[in-house]
Structures are given as C-alpha cells and as structure tokens.
Amino acid sequence: MVVVLKPQTSREQMLVLAENLKKLGVNVAITEGVTGYVLGILGDTSKIDQERVELFPEVEKVMRVQEPYKKANRKFHPNDTIVDICGRQIGGNKLAIIAGPCSVETPEQITSVANSVKNSGAGLLRGGAFKPRTSPYAFQGLEDEGLELLKVARANTGLPIVTEIMSPKYVEIFEEAVDVVQVGARNMQNFDLLKEVGKMSKPILLKRGLANTIEEWLMSAEYIMASGNENVILCERGIRTYETYTRNTLDISAIPAIKKLSHLPIIVDPSHAAGRREMVLPLSLAAIAAGADGLIVEVHNDPANAKCDGPQSLTPEQFQDLMNRIKPIAESVGREL
Amino acid sequence: MVVVLKPQTSREQMLVLAENLKKLGVNVAITEGVTGYVLGILGDTSKIDQERVELFPEVEKVMRVQEPYKKANRKFHPNDTIVDICGRQIGGNKLAIIAGPCSVETPEQITSVANSVKNSGAGLLRGGAFKPRTSPYAFQGLEDEGLELLKVARANTGLPIVTEIMSPKYVEIFEEAVDVVQVGARNMQNFDLLKEVGKMSKPILLKRGLANTIEEWLMSAEYIMASGNENVILCERGIRTYETYTRNTLDISAIPAIKKLSHLPIIVDPSHAAGRREMVLPLSLAAIAAGADGLIVEVHNDPANAKCDGPQSLTPEQFQDLMNRIKPIAESVGREL
Amino acid sequence: MVVVLKPQTSREQMLVLAENLKKLGVNVAITEGVTGYVLGILGDTSKIDQERVELFPEVEKVMRVQEPYKKANRKFHPNDTIVDICGRQIGGNKLAIIAGPCSVETPEQITSVANSVKNSGAGLLRGGAFKPRTSPYAFQGLEDEGLELLKVARANTGLPIVTEIMSPKYVEIFEEAVDVVQVGARNMQNFDLLKEVGKMSKPILLKRGLANTIEEWLMSAEYIMASGNENVILCERGIRTYETYTRNTLDISAIPAIKKLSHLPIIVDPSHAAGRREMVLPLSLAAIAAGADGLIVEVHNDPANAKCDGPQSLTPEQFQDLMNRIKPIAESVGREL
Amino acid sequence: MVVVLKPQTSREQMLVLAENLKKLGVNVAITEGVTGYVLGILGDTSKIDQERVELFPEVEKVMRVQEPYKKANRKFHPNDTIVDICGRQIGGNKLAIIAGPCSVETPEQITSVANSVKNSGAGLLRGGAFKPRTSPYAFQGLEDEGLELLKVARANTGLPIVTEIMSPKYVEIFEEAVDVVQVGARNMQNFDLLKEVGKMSKPILLKRGLANTIEEWLMSAEYIMASGNENVILCERGIRTYETYTRNTLDISAIPAIKKLSHLPIIVDPSHAAGRREMVLPLSLAAIAAGADGLIVEVHNDPANAKCDGPQSLTPEQFQDLMNRIKPIAESVGREL
C-alpha cells in the first residue's frame, strides 16, 4: 500500500502519521518526492482498511499494491483448481459443457432436453427451478417442483444438475437435491447468500454481476471460500455497457484475466451474454479459443414455446452443431471436448 | 406493442401470425410498410411476454409502447405518493433529511450523532447494523446489537430509524424494530428479498442498483408494491460508469425522470454517490435544486475513526453547514426544510 | 510515480533497474515489502512515459502520483482563471448564460432568438453554423452563411457569439468572425484541431467527450494551453452510460471535481445532456447549485420547426422562466446572474 | 417508423397530425390501442428526421423500424464486400493480418519489423507516422518522415502500408503515399475528416470509437461511402466500460453483429483492446473463432524501447507464435491464413 501525502504536509506531521500507521501492525518506508512525502506500507496490508488510511487529514490518496483477495489469488495458489462434480471435472484438460433449458417446465421437456444434450456430449444439465425475473408478473419458475423434475432427469441421464439458488432459505434443500449451486449475476453481491453457500458441500457456480469488476467478482468468490467452500467455478455472462444491440457485452478478456489472477476455473455463458440465438455459436467458439474451461448454454426442445429466454435458446440440432464446431477449436488450443 | 416482421414474410404467414397473437388475448392491427408488415398489438400487453412474441420465426423485432410497470406508474396514479413515517412525511412539500453514521458502532457514538443531527434539523436517523461489504474480511456491522442501539437512539431523540435489511430471514425482527427498511443497491434485484419486504407494513427505501436502469428500478418497486406494500421511497445513489474520479456517478437526471414516470417519492444519497466528503455539499444542493424530496447523508462524530465510509462522512459541524446552505435552495424551489 | 516490482525480482535485478530509471533524470527511493520491492520515483515525472517504465521485465505495475497535466492544474495555479469575452467574464462571480438555437437557420430566426435571449438576460449568443450530425443525410448547417448571420445578430444585439469549429481549415475564418470557439464533444480528442485552436487568440469552449474521463478532458485543455491559448472554458454536457432514458447522463459531480483539480471555469450544457426539453430546467438549477460558472442552453423561437435538436430546445418563454428560477439559486450560492 | 401518441390525444388531433406527416412524403397507417393512437409511417423514412416528428405536441415517442444507414446495410447489399489492396483482399476467404509497430521510429526499426512480420505471414504492414496521444508532451510520431520510412519498408518487402490520418490537410499526401488509410477511434465521429477520406481512392480502415454504438459506427462508414468511397474496412478495438483491468473491453459480439447488419469486412485490434501483451494471443484466437476477417497487431523488434504502446507490442517471436496458433483456428472456421 502506497500512501501519498498532501503537498503541504510538514516533516513532523509525516512522522506522527507514520507512527500511527505502524500501530496497524505494519512497517512504513518514507520517501520524499518533489511534491511531498510518499509512504510505503510494508507487511500484510490485507488486514488494513484502505478507507481508514484515507481518513488521516495529511493523506492525499492511497494506492493498493496487493490484491485484496487471498484464497482466490493465484499468487498464493499457483496451481489450477479443478472442481470435481460426481466424477466430472471443471478446470482440467477436458472442457465442461453444461446445457439445458432456461427453466424447467414439464417432465417431458426436461427429460427430452436432458437426453438430447447428453447425446450431443454435454457433461452436465442446467435448468432453472427458481427464476430471477425483472417483472413480478413474469413466470417465476416451478420452484420446488422444478427441483424434483431435475432430479428425475438426472436419474434418467446420469447428468449432474446445475441450478440457481435465490435465497439462503433454500440452502438445505439445494444441498440435498443439487450437484452444482448457481449464484446468479443479480446476487453476486448478495453477501448473506454468499456466506450461506460458502457453508455448503456442493460446488458453487458464481456468475459475474452485470456491473461488477473482475476484482469484485474475485472478492465474492473470496466470500464463499472464506466461509469454507473452495469449490468455486466462475462464469462470465456479459457485462452492462452503453451498447444496446446485444443484451449485454461479453467480456471475452475476462477469461485470460481470471486465468492470470486466479486459480479458479472459468466458464462462459454465451446465451445470456448476447440474448440472441444467432450469436451463441460465434461467442462459444471465441470463448473456447480464448481459454475458457467450459460453457453453459441454453437449449430448449421447443424454443418458440419456452417460458423464458426463448430467443436465446438453441434447438437440440443447433446444440449438436455447436458441439461439432467446438471440437476442432478445442483441440487447436490443446483441450479435449 | 409493435411487432416488425421480417422483409420476406408473405401475406399468408403474416395472417397466421396475427391469428396466433390474437390468441394471447389482444387485438392486432395490420399495416404494410415498404420493407414489410408491421403489426400493432392492441389491448393490455402487460400480460404478454415480449420474448414469446420475438420467438415467432417471422418476427424481426418487438418494440414496447407501454411501460411494463403499473402500480409504480404515474399514468395510472397521477398524484404524488406521500409516505408517512411516524408522522413525518416523505414526498410532500417538506423535505426529508435522513442523517446518521454509516454503521452503528457504540451507544455513545449513535446517541451523540443522533442528537446532533436532530439539533441540525434532520427528521430521521440512519445507521447500519447489517453492512454489505465487498470484502469478507471487513467489518460487517454490529448486527442485532446494532438494531438495539438504534432503538435506544430513537428513544432518546424521537427520530424514526432507517436501516438496511440484507436477508429475508430478518424480516420479522425489522418489522418490529425499524421505521423504514432500506434495501441496498446490491440487493435491488434480489427478488426474494423484494417479495418479502413487500409483505411488511413498514415503508421501504429502495436504493437504485449500480448498473440498473430507471425502468428496472421501477420494476423492483413494482415487485414490492405487487406484494402489497405501496410505501416505497426511491433513492438515487450514483451509478457505475467509466469515470473513476468519483466512486459512482450521481445520475441527477433520475430525479426529474422519476418525477415524470412515477408517483413515488425520490431522495438522493450524495455520500455514496461521490465517495468523497467534499462533494457531499454541492451534490446535496444540486439534488434539492433538481427536485428531490430529500436526502440521506452520512454523518459521524469522529469520521477519522469510523468503522466504514469515513472518507465520505460529514462531521456534525459540516452537516449543520449543509442544512444552513440547503435552506435557501429549498425555498427557491418552493420546498420547506 | 510508484513502481511495483514482480515478487520474484532479485536484489541485483532491482538495483540494475533502479540505475536505469535514474537515467531518465529522476531519483529512486527503494523500499522492500513482503511481496517484493517497491520503487518510488522522485522528481518531475511529467517527462516520463509511464508505458516505458511498464516495459522493464521486472515491473509488475506503475502507479502515477502526480496528475499528468500542469497548465490546467490548480496545484500550480491556485487562483481561478477568469476568461474575458468582449468585456463579459466567465469564471468570476457573475454567471455566464449562453443561449441560442442549435443551428442558425434564417436571418429572422437568429435575430429573433438573439433579441429574446438578450432581453431575458443571456450574456452570449450560441448558434451552430457547422453542425456535427451522426447521419450524412441530416442538415449539416448553413456553414459560412451561418457565420455571417451570427455576425448580423451580434451587430444587432451586442451579444458575443459562440459557435463550433469542426476542422482546422476554418481556424482563420473563426479567428476573424467568432468570439468564443467551441470544440464539440466528438472532437475533444481531435488532437490536430486542439493544436490549431491553441494558436488562436479567441477563448475556447471545450466540451467533454461522451466517453472521456475528467483527466482526459483536462489533458485536452492542456493541449490547447500548451499551444499558447490559456483561455479555455470547460463544458460538461453529459457522458455516455448504460441508461437510455436520457440521451446522456449529466455528470453533475464533474463540477466540484473540476473546481478542485483545475483553475479553469466550467459551465454546463443541460440541453444536450438530457436531450429532453422538460429536463433543461431542473438540470440547470442543479448545475448552478453545484457551483457551475454558467450554462449554455438551446433556445428556439419555433422548436417544432427547428432544423435540429428541437426536442431539447426551450421556447423564449421557457427560457425567461428558466432565468427567473435560476436567480434565487444563484444568490443562495453567492453568485450573481 | 412507429409514432406513439399521447394518451389524451383526440381523434381530430390525430387526424391533423397524420395529414402533417403525409406532407413529409410518406403514408400513415392509423391503429387505435387501449392507451391511445399509434401511427405507422410507411415508405422511405430515411429522409425523415426522427427529431422533427418527436416535436409534434401530440407525440409521446417515436420508434425507428429501419436502420438509418443504407449503403453500409446488408439488407440492401446482401453480398460481402471484399476490399482489394494491391492484390491482397480483406473480407474474402483468406484472413488479412496487418502487423507492425505502433509508431515508425527509425529506418532500421521499421525495415526490421516489416521483414520479420512478412516472414511470419503478415499481408500488410502497419506503422504510425502521425500519432494521437492523450498528452501534448508525449511523442507525436515522425510525421512526414515516418511516411517516407514506411514507403522504404514497402519497397523492401512489398507489403502494402496502413497508417493513420489525423487531419483533412494530409489527404493529398496520404492519397499518394499510403495503401490503406486508417481513421482512428478518437476521430470516428470527426465528420469533416470522414467526408474528406470519402473522396479518396484508397480503402479506409475505420476504427470503432471508444464509446460508439455499432449503429453509430455504421453511420460513420455511411459518411465515407456517401462521399463516394465504398472500400471501408471496420476495425473493432475495444470499447470503454467500467472495467479497469483491461484498457478497453474488446466487444467480441461486434463481429457477428457487423456480419449480420452489414456487408463490410471487419477486423480486430487485440493490442489496443487489452493494452496488455499477454492478452494479444487469446483475444486474437477468439476474434478469428468468432468470424473476424483479420487482425491488426502491434509488433516491435524491441518493445522495451518502443516510443509508444510498448506494453502491448509483441516481439517478432511472439508474433510468429501467434501466427502458428491462429492457423488451426482459422481452418476450423473455414478460413485460410
């Protein structure tokens, strides 16, 4: 942490401040520039609240040198984390493809989609039982009944299931029913929920918030990990920008960024990023080429009658085509499908 | 709702589509442009899922004409909503000034701040008991003990208390202890929480999310109102943009926008918007001049030792100065302080 | 400038690097943190290219301590700059109100508007002769003829004229014809144009770019000042964000930010910021309350037939009302209208 | 164009308005919804100024159905445009790789880089002679001398040269010296420059502005095409968002978007998008996988001593590696390198 003092600070004031900073359990190195003093704070600054330091009246600004996350930080855990889900792995050499409908609707629908995505090579089944909808008047998911249908689909296909949790009150039921617990973009900074899923034994798929920085995203992973659950899978799903042609802007650079900053696996959701079916294929290919560990893709057996997100869902045939096209890209970046 | 068909759509296809749309319970007006057909969907389209319509293969795009919110919509409720809190009103002629520390820390601190802001003319006391913090290692608030201290401060000063709820599990305790329940920016689309506070009898202060549009904000108000609680106070607190000099960018235009679109009262939080103490005064004056119904301001008796948000907290003297300076602005826009 | 070295850098590598940095004409202070070395670069770092330093293979990151602008920096020029325009001042105690149509259309139009805004108290006349339009098919302004009409309006009213320059090739004609030369938002980083207007004797009104930071804006002012023209007036006109209800988002915080960082005057353009006539009044009041030195407002005698920007233009009556309403706000912040 | 009238508009007012609209040379279809009238404007609405229509007092809002660009619109030109540059093509089956240093520095530097990128398979040479720099104190390029050095490098290698124009005054010299004229991101809406390069015979490489929508970008291409030059190559180079880890956010979705909306070729600049050398490879692979027609990459023989943009420049060895890695990706999407 580097602390820049105001130009008019006297040597005496600076020395008093340095002593105060040392009381926070760190060492302080003093350097004198042309426009004033600059203090280097040495030691473990993760315990120091930047805001507290900014409050000393002599301080002009404070700049962090270290990242504020530890458990999620590759510096302290150089090896890739590989998350195991019922024997399937996310983060290793083999790509993880999660596919399924936006929301679980009927036994026939979820079983039909599950079978077809399995046949195309998907390794996990997604499907929403509890749905975050912008409008209180929109379909909110089948809720508990949806979870039951997902379990039936799992029993029929052997595919582990991934579904979204929206409230701490469902932790127990998800712990029992689900294989991967998704925290949605709108809940990325629902800190009470993060703490609760951090106590679960199941891996957590943590979507990036619409307006959250990569650092904030890793801090939310840190919340989960600090509560005891180190099996976190990150999912880039587009961020909010001024561009309106796409629903969100897929931040493809987040893939190499996360690979550098963290050891956690990262997958991409091309369906929500674009909000347009015809973009799912090119964005999927781009994500794999850029180094993503997998994809989560919306597939529906009858998109025109889907209860949500129809415009961005692939048909089973389109999904099969997507898998065929991913294969050579995966191989050319040294990954297996 | 206006539905633009793809250029190559035939008259027969168009007619079949029009029949399908009528099955959704609306009328359809057909017009033929140079590049193809345009259908006008007439009737109550709030029940129609725009995505469903986009899925018909002949459809190029769908444009909404009506706002998707009803209870929060000024068109259907032309008169301003005035929220009553223990006899104090928000949304009427008199401005509502809510002041207090970021977080409740000690009995002395909260009582001292409560007394001083009351003496300066504040009408309500704010103070965080449960704190949303980006880092799991930062101070998370005194929690239940903080609520108790707020109740003591209320008993001593008579000021109603405003504090943030972070999880549905606290609804009962907040219903009993608190006068205004704040939903924070990071939870603006925590739909489970919105539904729960919608069942409370206490007014809800709904902060705008960092990356949420005015329409999404009103849709979140609609969630609360649709659950039965029509006492919603909106709070603009800055949005996330590319500018890094300020912590967020106060969207001052949101004030006249909300006044036009909705009947709900709107206040401004200049402290979180800027993240800089020296901006609290100019942003407060601007907010009142632009027509805000009030302010929520962080005040701390000892900002340099505040457990959070010190850099943006005013001292009691600065708050007194703020109140003095607001007064003539309020009067010049026909409001009372 | 603070240079953070990579964790694995050896003491020898660090010393070699420090010697290399000293060759750039600065001193280097060495401090050793837990995760590695941090170098403080002391002296006038405005000559040092941050990118050059980032290139040394041992460097992890470089953080600037000093602002990169000098002539526009309040640290080096503590007193407010007051720009004089034919005896009228911008930046002093009296507010500068610039009003007029988006574009000059006919002799009657510009003379009529000029007379009416003068009668309402405007101090300068705005009017576009060369118009930046998104579409090549839209009205591009009367060009040279428009300048002539502005001169007639000035002769009739005595109001100095403010108009936009779009290309270096017009510098000579603007030097002769115009009193304040406007550089539009889309040209804020048209560096060739900045250099050319920097050689003019007339004051420059520099609008903020749609996606430019406050620092980049001041760097563009620095371009003009470094070319010899220190009479720069900054104009905040809204930035581009994800919000679509308003055309742009007025960054009201830019006013106190500029007041702190720079000595240059700052005015606000509420018409372009919102793109909605009904917002011009509240945004104008907010701007003055926040400390702006003036306004530039679109006024048209017949907005419904304006050749551009009609929806955001005030009628002369609305402008008169605006002036009446600004007056008490101005007085309450210690300014004169 | 769809015109929504205000709820209280009477049938008589609506009919008068419809007559007025017809005077603009279009037909009007009237439909009556529950909340009021909706008018469909039929015919060529590209001549109609949306703002003019918004000004009628009965109008609540206007929604465009047609895109405002014509010459750049795939609807009117279904086949891909292939731009020919001295026998090399951009937009066809073969990918176009443009490589070279940020700025031309010395004869040795540009010749050395030109030879090495040619040997690695690049088809065109880039190099800046006139440099847009945020700071007036930074290196501004060798200017005319830089053009001369580029010509020498072309003579030595046979590679056509691509370089940036910053002012209309250089049109003549660029017409003579250069093979592809680049319009930089900061000049994307420098309309005077667009008009001038629209008169040139050389292809134009039009970079997307930092805060410009895809529609505005195509409108700027339209400016060039409307002036007579239909050889426009679009270049996505990252947009400005709230994320600060990367310099800009590469909008990978712009590739399929442009492919759908326009017939013009699109290439990607991974170097400026990220501003970080280690991201150039993954972003390049992603761009090709997503369907880009080529890349423009910064390569420097000695990045540590580059006069600008060193941190994002590849060494010749890294560029060779990039070309090796692109090859299988290109093939897997049916393209040739």
Short mmCIF file of N, CA and C in Angstrom, two decimals, chain A residues 11 46-47 53 73 85 114 130 162 166 168 260 293 303 326:
data_model
loop_
_atom_site.label_atom_id
_atom_site.label_comp_id
_atom_site.label_asym_id
_atom_site.label_seq_id
_atom_site.Cartn_x
_atom_site.Cartn_y
_atom_site.Cartn_z
N ARG A 11 7.35 17.74 7.88
CA ARG A 11 8.09 16.54 8.27
C ARG A 11 7.56 16.01 9.61
N SER A 46 -3.58 -6.77 3.88
CA SER A 46 -4.96 -7.21 3.65
C SER A 46 -5.82 -6.96 4.88
N LYS A 47 -5.16 -6.79 6.04
CA LYS A 47 -5.92 -6.51 7.26
C LYS A 47 -6.25 -5.03 7.40
N VAL A 53 -7.11 4.59 6.26
CA VAL A 53 -5.87 5.32 5.99
C VAL A 53 -6.19 6.63 5.28
N ASN A 73 -6.58 -16.03 -5.01
CA ASN A 73 -5.45 -15.40 -5.70
C ASN A 73 -4.44 -16.43 -6.19
N ILE A 85 -17.21 -32.83 -9.91
CA ILE A 85 -18.66 -32.92 -9.74
C ILE A 85 -19.08 -34.33 -10.13
N ALA A 114 -32.67 -33.10 -21.62
CA ALA A 114 -31.54 -33.76 -20.95
C ALA A 114 -30.97 -34.87 -21.82
N PHE A 130 -35.97 -21.96 -9.77
CA PHE A 130 -36.29 -20.64 -9.19
C PHE A 130 -35.69 -19.61 -10.15
N VAL A 162 -27.26 -28.54 -12.43
CA VAL A 162 -26.81 -27.21 -12.05
C VAL A 162 -28.04 -26.32 -12.04
N MET A 166 -31.75 -18.69 -5.01
CA MET A 166 -32.05 -17.26 -4.93
C MET A 166 -32.19 -16.74 -3.51
N PRO A 168 -31.13 -17.63 0.90
CA PRO A 168 -30.49 -18.52 1.87
C PRO A 168 -31.46 -19.58 2.40
N LYS A 260 -4.98 -15.39 -15.22
CA LYS A 260 -3.76 -14.80 -14.65
C LYS A 260 -3.91 -14.52 -13.15
N ASP A 293 -12.77 -22.72 -19.62
CA ASP A 293 -12.79 -24.12 -19.20
C ASP A 293 -14.10 -24.81 -19.54
N PRO A 303 -38.09 -23.91 -28.52
CA PRO A 303 -37.82 -22.53 -28.08
C PRO A 303 -39.01 -21.60 -28.25
N ILE A 326 -17.23 -26.83 -31.97
CA ILE A 326 -16.29 -26.54 -30.88
C ILE A 326 -15.10 -27.49 -30.92
#
